[in-house]
């Protein structure tokens, strides 16, 4: 059907069609004439060539090289080369062809590697220009298809970050300790939802040898993946590469299956934008490629934020993500006594205050300013005791006690570590009256740590009490996992029987003509098959003996990832 074409309103008429015009003109490389015909016939959108050219220039979609942009690209490349860094660029969401840039520079008489002591004419920062270091793993990729997929992902990732910034999905907040705090669209709500927590909990349990509970968490993560695909929160997707890479280092088969399932869910969406294009390109990668791409994606994000906000170090408040060029040297950081006042004088002390305090604690930990982190956390706990208790506050208490436990274990102050872990356990039983989403084994690692710490402190009776609590709770959670596993085995046998009779296995969401709603689509059957095979290889129900905290100053294995257990 051909729609009646109408001229757009000069202010608001272009915005609904921006993504489509960008895709046609820039991503698909169509000519302006082709774009005009498609927009008029398929979308009923009509504008003159002059109007198109003005809008294309305003949106930064012009494909022609400009002198000031070429000079800026060459200047940045020269500076990074002095530091021994390779460089690739994305300008306005389009990957820059350096061969084309160099041809322009030769015709214009520009130096390919200008002196880096001054910018000469190029004194203004181009906001839409993003520079990043190519992944080191790209040289060892042995097939052209993986290499193409990596390049396609980097392109789509940079495009997504740039479009999100230009759309105003991130706004600049107040500075804290040299970090520019950035607020997402739903701050102070955390972007680290059930999907992120389930993946991290699964990795933590798998590394501790609790395979049954690990797969229970990963199955929960698969069930939550549809919400991530539908989310409009860009901070979540910035964390996704690192999260899946973390999973790949633990169990790459599960990570690969997660990527394929992500692709199936994305394929169920008809309308595409920069967010879905990035997710689709991510789903085509191999899990082992993501480990090398984590740093590259962080550099791309940091450069995009730096170009947009003209700052260097950032803290994304809703996802607690730190973007900075290099670690902050705690010796050079000037003390900021006003931080104590920030927490103690905040009125009223509400949910926003909880998020702000947590942000300060994260930044202090990243800056390795552990003494200040301890001081601020105890002030934060004192202020929380003034608030009416609920599920949100209970989670904040658990987070704060976990922070302190981590700090005291690093300094080998086992008595204080025992005290804070005990407070966390007390808080857990209190918060159960408000939270139904906590997994059954949430507190299991704390029981194990208390037993180990009590033994180290020669508190033999307490050590035995906590060991019994650990044994009883683990037996209960293992029984639940065994019951769940029996259903999985039955399902796997039934699936094999269907396949032997030539019956097609159920498709994933988005693969059939009448796909079920994403919320009702189960995790892929292959996840159950992987978990069953893993159970055969691992004696997952043997009781692991509590270990004493390490005396090396590093985080003991018994509390790996304690903050979000």
PDB file of N, CA and C in Angstrom, residues 212 474-486:
ATOM      1  N   UNK A 212      24.503 -27.560  41.116  1.00  0.00           N
ATOM      2  CA  UNK A 212      23.041 -27.610  41.084  1.00  0.00           C
ATOM      3  C   UNK A 212      22.439 -26.218  41.231  1.00  0.00           C
ATOM      4  N   UNK A 474      22.175 -26.554  53.199  1.00  0.00           N
ATOM      5  CA  UNK A 474      22.651 -27.076  51.919  1.00  0.00           C
ATOM      6  C   UNK A 474      21.918 -28.364  51.556  1.00  0.00           C
ATOM      7  N   UNK A 475      21.641 -29.201  52.546  1.00  0.00           N
ATOM      8  CA  UNK A 475      20.887 -30.429  52.268  1.00  0.00           C
ATOM      9  C   UNK A 475      19.498 -30.094  51.726  1.00  0.00           C
ATOM     10  N   UNK A 476      18.876 -29.050  52.300  1.00  0.00           N
ATOM     11  CA  UNK A 476      17.541 -28.652  51.835  1.00  0.00           C
ATOM     12  C   UNK A 476      17.594 -28.113  50.410  1.00  0.00           C
ATOM     13  N   UNK A 477      18.528 -27.220  50.129  1.00  0.00           N
ATOM     14  CA  UNK A 477      18.611 -26.639  48.785  1.00  0.00           C
ATOM     15  C   UNK A 477      19.035 -27.681  47.754  1.00  0.00           C
ATOM     16  N   UNK A 478      19.904 -28.612  48.159  1.00  0.00           N
ATOM     17  CA  UNK A 478      20.300 -29.675  47.229  1.00  0.00           C
ATOM     18  C   UNK A 478      19.124 -30.596  46.908  1.00  0.00           C
ATOM     19  N   UNK A 479      18.275 -30.842  47.901  1.00  0.00           N
ATOM     20  CA  UNK A 479      17.101 -31.681  47.648  1.00  0.00           C
ATOM     21  C   UNK A 479      16.166 -31.005  46.646  1.00  0.00           C
ATOM     22  N   UNK A 480      15.998 -29.687  46.793  1.00  0.00           N
ATOM     23  CA  UNK A 480      15.165 -28.952  45.835  1.00  0.00           C
ATOM     24  C   UNK A 480      15.767 -29.007  44.441  1.00  0.00           C
ATOM     25  N   UNK A 481      17.098 -28.859  44.379  1.00  0.00           N
ATOM     26  CA  UNK A 481      17.768 -28.918  43.079  1.00  0.00           C
ATOM     27  C   UNK A 481      17.664 -30.306  42.469  1.00  0.00           C
ATOM     28  N   UNK A 482      17.760 -31.349  43.303  1.00  0.00           N
ATOM     29  CA  UNK A 482      17.658 -32.722  42.802  1.00  0.00           C
ATOM     30  C   UNK A 482      16.261 -32.995  42.251  1.00  0.00           C
ATOM     31  N   UNK A 483      15.240 -32.450  42.925  1.00  0.00           N
ATOM     32  CA  UNK A 483      13.875 -32.616  42.431  1.00  0.00           C
ATOM     33  C   UNK A 483      13.716 -31.927  41.082  1.00  0.00           C
ATOM     34  N   UNK A 484      14.254 -30.727  40.985  1.00  0.00           N
ATOM     35  CA  UNK A 484      14.195 -29.999  39.719  1.00  0.00           C
ATOM     36  C   UNK A 484      14.966 -30.736  38.637  1.00  0.00           C
ATOM     37  N   UNK A 485      16.109 -31.305  39.008  1.00  0.00           N
ATOM     38  CA  UNK A 485      16.929 -32.033  38.040  1.00  0.00           C
ATOM     39  C   UNK A 485      16.202 -33.271  37.524  1.00  0.00           C
ATOM     40  N   UNK A 486      15.426 -33.921  38.385  1.00  0.00           N
ATOM     41  CA  UNK A 486      14.699 -35.114  37.935  1.00  0.00           C
ATOM     42  C   UNK A 486      13.695 -34.757  36.849  1.00  0.00           C
TER      43      UNK A 486
END
